[in-house]
Coordinates of C-alpha atoms in Angstrom, one line a residue:
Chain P
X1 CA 174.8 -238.2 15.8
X2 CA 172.0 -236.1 14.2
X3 CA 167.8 -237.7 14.6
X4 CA 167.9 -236.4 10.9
X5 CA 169.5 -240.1 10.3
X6 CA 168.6 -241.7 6.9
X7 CA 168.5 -245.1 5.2
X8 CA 166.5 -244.3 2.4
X9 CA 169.0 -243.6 0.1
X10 CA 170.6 -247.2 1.1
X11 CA 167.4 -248.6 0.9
X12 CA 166.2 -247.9 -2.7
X13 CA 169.7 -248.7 -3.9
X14 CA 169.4 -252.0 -2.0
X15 CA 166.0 -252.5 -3.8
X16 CA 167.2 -251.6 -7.2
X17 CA 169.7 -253.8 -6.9
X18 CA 167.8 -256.8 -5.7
X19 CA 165.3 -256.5 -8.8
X20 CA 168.6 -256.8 -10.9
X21 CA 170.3 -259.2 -9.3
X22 CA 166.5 -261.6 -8.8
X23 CA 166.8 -261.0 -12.4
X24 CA 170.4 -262.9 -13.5
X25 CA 169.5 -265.3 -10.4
X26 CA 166.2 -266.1 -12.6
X27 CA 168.3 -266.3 -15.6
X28 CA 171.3 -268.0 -14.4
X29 CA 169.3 -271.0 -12.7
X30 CA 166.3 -271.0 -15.0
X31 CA 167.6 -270.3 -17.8
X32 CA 171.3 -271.7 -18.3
X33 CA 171.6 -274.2 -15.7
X34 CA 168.3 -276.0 -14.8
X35 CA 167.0 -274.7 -18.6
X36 CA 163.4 -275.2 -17.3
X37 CA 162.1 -272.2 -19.9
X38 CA 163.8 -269.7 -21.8
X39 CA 162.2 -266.3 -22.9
X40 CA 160.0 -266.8 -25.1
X41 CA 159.8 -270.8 -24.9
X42 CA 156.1 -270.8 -24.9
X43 CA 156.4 -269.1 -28.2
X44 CA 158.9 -270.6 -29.7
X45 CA 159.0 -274.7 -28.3
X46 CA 163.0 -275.2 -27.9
X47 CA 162.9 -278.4 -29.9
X48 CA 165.0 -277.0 -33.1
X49 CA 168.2 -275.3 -33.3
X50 CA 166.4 -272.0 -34.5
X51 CA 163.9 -272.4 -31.5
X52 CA 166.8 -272.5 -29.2
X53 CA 168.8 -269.3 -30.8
X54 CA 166.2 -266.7 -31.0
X55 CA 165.1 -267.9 -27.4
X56 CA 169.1 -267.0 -26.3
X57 CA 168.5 -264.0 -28.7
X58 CA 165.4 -262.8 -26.6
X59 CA 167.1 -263.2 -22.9
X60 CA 170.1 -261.8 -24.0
X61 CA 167.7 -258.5 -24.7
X62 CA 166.5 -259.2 -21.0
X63 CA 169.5 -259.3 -19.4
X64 CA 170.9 -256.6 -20.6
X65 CA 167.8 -254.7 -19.4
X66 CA 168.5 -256.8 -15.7
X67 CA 172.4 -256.0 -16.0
X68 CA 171.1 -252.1 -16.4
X69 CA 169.3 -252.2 -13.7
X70 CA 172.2 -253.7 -11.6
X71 CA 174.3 -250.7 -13.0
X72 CA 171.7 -248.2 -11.5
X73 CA 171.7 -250.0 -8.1
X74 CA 175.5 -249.6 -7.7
X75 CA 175.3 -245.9 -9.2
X76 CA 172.5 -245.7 -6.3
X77 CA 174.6 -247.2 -3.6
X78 CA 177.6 -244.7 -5.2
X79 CA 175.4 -242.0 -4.4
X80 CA 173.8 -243.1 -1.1
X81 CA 178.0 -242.8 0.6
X82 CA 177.9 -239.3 -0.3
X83 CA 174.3 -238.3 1.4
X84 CA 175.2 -237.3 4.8
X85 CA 173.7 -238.6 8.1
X86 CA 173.6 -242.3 6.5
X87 CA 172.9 -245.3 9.1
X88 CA 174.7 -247.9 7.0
X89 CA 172.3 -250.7 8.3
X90 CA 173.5 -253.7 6.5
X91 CA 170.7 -255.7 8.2
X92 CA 168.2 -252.9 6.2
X93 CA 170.4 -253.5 3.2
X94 CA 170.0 -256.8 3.0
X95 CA 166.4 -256.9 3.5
X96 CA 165.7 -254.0 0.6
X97 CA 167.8 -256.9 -1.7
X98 CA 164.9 -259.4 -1.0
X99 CA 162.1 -256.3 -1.2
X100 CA 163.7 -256.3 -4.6
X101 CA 164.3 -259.9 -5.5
X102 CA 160.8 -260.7 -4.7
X103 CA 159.5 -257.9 -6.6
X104 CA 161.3 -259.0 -9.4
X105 CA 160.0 -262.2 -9.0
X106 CA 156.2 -261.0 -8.7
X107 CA 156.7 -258.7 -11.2
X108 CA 158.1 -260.5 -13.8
X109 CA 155.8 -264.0 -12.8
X110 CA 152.5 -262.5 -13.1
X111 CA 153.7 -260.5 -16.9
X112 CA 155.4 -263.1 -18.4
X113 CA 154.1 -266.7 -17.1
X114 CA 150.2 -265.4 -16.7
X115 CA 149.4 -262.3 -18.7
X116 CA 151.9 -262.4 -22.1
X117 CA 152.4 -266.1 -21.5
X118 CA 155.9 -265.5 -22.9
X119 CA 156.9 -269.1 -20.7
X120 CA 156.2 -270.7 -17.3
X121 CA 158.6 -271.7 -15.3
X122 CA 158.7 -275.6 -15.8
X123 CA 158.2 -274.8 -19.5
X124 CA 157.1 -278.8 -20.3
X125 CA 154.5 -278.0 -17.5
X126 CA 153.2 -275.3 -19.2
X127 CA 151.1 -273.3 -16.7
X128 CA 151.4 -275.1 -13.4
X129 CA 151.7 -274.7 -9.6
X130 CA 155.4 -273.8 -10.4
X131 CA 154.1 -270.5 -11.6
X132 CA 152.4 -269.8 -8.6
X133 CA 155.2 -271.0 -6.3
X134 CA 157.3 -268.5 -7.9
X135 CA 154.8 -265.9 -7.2
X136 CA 154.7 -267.1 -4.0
X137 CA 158.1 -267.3 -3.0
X138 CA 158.4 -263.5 -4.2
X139 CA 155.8 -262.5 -1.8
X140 CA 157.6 -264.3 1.0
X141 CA 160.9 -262.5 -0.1
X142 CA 159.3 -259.1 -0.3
X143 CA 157.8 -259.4 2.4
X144 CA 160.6 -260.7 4.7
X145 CA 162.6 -257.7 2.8
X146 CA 160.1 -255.0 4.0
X147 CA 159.9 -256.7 8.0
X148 CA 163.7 -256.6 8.4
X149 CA 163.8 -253.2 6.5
X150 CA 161.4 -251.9 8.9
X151 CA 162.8 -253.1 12.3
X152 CA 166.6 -252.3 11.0
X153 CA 165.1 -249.0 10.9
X154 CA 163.5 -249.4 14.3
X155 CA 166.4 -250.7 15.6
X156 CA 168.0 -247.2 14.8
X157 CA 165.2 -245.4 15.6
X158 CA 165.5 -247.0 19.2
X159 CA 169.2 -246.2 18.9
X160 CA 168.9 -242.5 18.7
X161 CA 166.4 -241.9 20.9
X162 CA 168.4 -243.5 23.8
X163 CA 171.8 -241.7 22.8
X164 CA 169.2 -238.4 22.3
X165 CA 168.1 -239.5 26.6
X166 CA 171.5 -240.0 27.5
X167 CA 172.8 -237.2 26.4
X168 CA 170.1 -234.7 27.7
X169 CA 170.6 -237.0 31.1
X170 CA 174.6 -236.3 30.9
X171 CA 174.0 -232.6 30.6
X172 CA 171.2 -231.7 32.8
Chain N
X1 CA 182.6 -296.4 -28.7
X2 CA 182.7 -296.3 -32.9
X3 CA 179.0 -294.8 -32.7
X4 CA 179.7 -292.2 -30.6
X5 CA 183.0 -290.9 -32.1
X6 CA 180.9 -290.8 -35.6
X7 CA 178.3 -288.5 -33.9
X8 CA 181.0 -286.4 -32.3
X9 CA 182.5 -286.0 -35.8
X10 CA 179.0 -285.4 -37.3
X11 CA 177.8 -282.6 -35.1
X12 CA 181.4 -280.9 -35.1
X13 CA 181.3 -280.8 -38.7
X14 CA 177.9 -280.1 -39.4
X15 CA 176.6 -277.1 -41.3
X16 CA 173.9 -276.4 -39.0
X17 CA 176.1 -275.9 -36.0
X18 CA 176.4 -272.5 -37.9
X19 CA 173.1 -271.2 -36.2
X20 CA 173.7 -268.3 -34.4
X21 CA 171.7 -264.9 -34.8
X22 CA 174.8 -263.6 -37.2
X23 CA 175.9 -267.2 -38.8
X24 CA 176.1 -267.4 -42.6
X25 CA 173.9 -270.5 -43.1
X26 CA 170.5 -271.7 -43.4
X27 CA 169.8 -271.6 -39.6
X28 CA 171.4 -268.5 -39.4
X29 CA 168.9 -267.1 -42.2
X30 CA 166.1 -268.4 -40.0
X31 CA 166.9 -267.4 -36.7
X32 CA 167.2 -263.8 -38.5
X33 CA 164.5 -264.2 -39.8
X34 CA 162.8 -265.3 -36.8
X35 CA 164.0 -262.8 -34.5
X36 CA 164.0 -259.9 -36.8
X37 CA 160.8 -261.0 -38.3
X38 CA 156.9 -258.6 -38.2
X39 CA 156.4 -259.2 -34.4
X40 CA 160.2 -257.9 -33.4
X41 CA 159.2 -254.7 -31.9
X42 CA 156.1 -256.2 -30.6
X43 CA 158.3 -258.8 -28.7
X44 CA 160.9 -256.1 -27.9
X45 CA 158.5 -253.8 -25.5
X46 CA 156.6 -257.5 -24.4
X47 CA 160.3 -258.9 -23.3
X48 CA 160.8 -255.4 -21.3
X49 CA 157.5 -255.0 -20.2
X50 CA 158.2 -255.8 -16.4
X51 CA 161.0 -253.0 -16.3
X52 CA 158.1 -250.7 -16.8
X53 CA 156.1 -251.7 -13.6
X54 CA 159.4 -252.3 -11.8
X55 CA 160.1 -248.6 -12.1
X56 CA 156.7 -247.5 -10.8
X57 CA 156.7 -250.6 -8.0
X58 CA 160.0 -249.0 -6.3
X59 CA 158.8 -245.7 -6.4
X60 CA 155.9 -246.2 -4.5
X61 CA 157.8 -248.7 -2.2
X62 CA 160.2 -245.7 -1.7
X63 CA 157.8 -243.4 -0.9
X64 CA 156.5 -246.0 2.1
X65 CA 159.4 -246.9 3.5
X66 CA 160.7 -245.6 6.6
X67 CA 163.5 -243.6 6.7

């Protein structure tokens, strides 16, 4: 095996990725199941029919952006089999899904629930310490993301340096 | 039991079940109207404003990462 070992290219697929898929998990549970907020439900109170429809209009517009943004993660993971000298970590793959998810999640919190105000999580709350346990639970995921990213990639960094010692050993 | 089937039948035949973005009817109008109204652009780039800062956030997270 080469040092010249990579998981970058895994990595920022695994990122890309994460932000998409934080984004249909915030839509699926927030959304459509729980229905806590919609879009714009700050704007537009859901307590007509109307209300309700040009809320759906308005996350259908942001999931398609969050289903594009899935598309380019697999597109990146397409790409990253082809780079050669890959370590397919799928402890570091995993943790690049939370870096993403969580940046989703800080991302989209502190845009939408505290500077547009486009909705808060418990909607009927308005802005409350939901909003800031989101946030929070997006720091914890990006942050637990970027630790296991970082000792997958110790892990192999480890790795090769005892294969590189055994081999110079086997051959002296 | 009599209640609830008269609601059932009320809803299911009622004009403003028509309300979708497309719908020929008087919600319909208004959620057109609504959506497609002064402030659609507006809300357009507020709704995608995240994807923005998303873009720059993993390219400077790519640039730290190891490996």
């Amino acid at each position: 095996m080469s040092s010249q070992v990579v998981t970058k290219p895994l990595t920022t697929a695994g990122i890309v990725l994460g932000i998409g898929l934080g984004g249909f998990v915030d839509g699926i549970v927030f959304h459509q199941l729980l229905q806590t907020h919609s879009m714009l439900s700050a704007r537009f109170p859901r307590t007509t029919v109307a209300n309700v429809e040009v809320n759906m209009f308005w996350d259908g517009v942001f999931h398609s952006f969050t289903w594009i943004v899935t598309l380019i993660g697999i597109g990146l993971l397409f790409r990253a089999q082809g780079v050669r000298n890959i370590f397919w970590s799928g402890r570091a793959f995993v943790g690049s899904l939370f870096l993403g998810w969580g940046m989703f999640n800080i991302v989209e919190g502190v845009i939408d629930h505290h500077v547009l105000h486009l909705h808060h999580v418990i909607e009927s709350r308005g802005h409350s310490i939901f909003d800031a346990m989101f946030l929070l639970l997006g720091a914890v995921f990006a942050l637990g993301g970027w630790v296991t990213i970082r000792s997958a990639v110790g892990i192999v960094s480890e790795d090769l340096t005892s294969r590189t010692n055994a081999s110079d050993h086997g051959r002296s | 039991m009599i209640r609830l089937a008269i609601a059932t039948l009320a809803l299911t035949f009622a004009g403003e079940v028509l309300a979708c973005p497309i719908c020929n009817s008087t919600t319909g109008l208004a959620v057109r109207s609504t959506i497609f109204g002064q402030d659609f652009f507006k809300t357009f780039w507020e709704v995608l404003a995240p994807f923005p800062l998303l873009a720059v956030s993993v390219y400077a997270i790519n640039r730290s990462l190891p490996g």
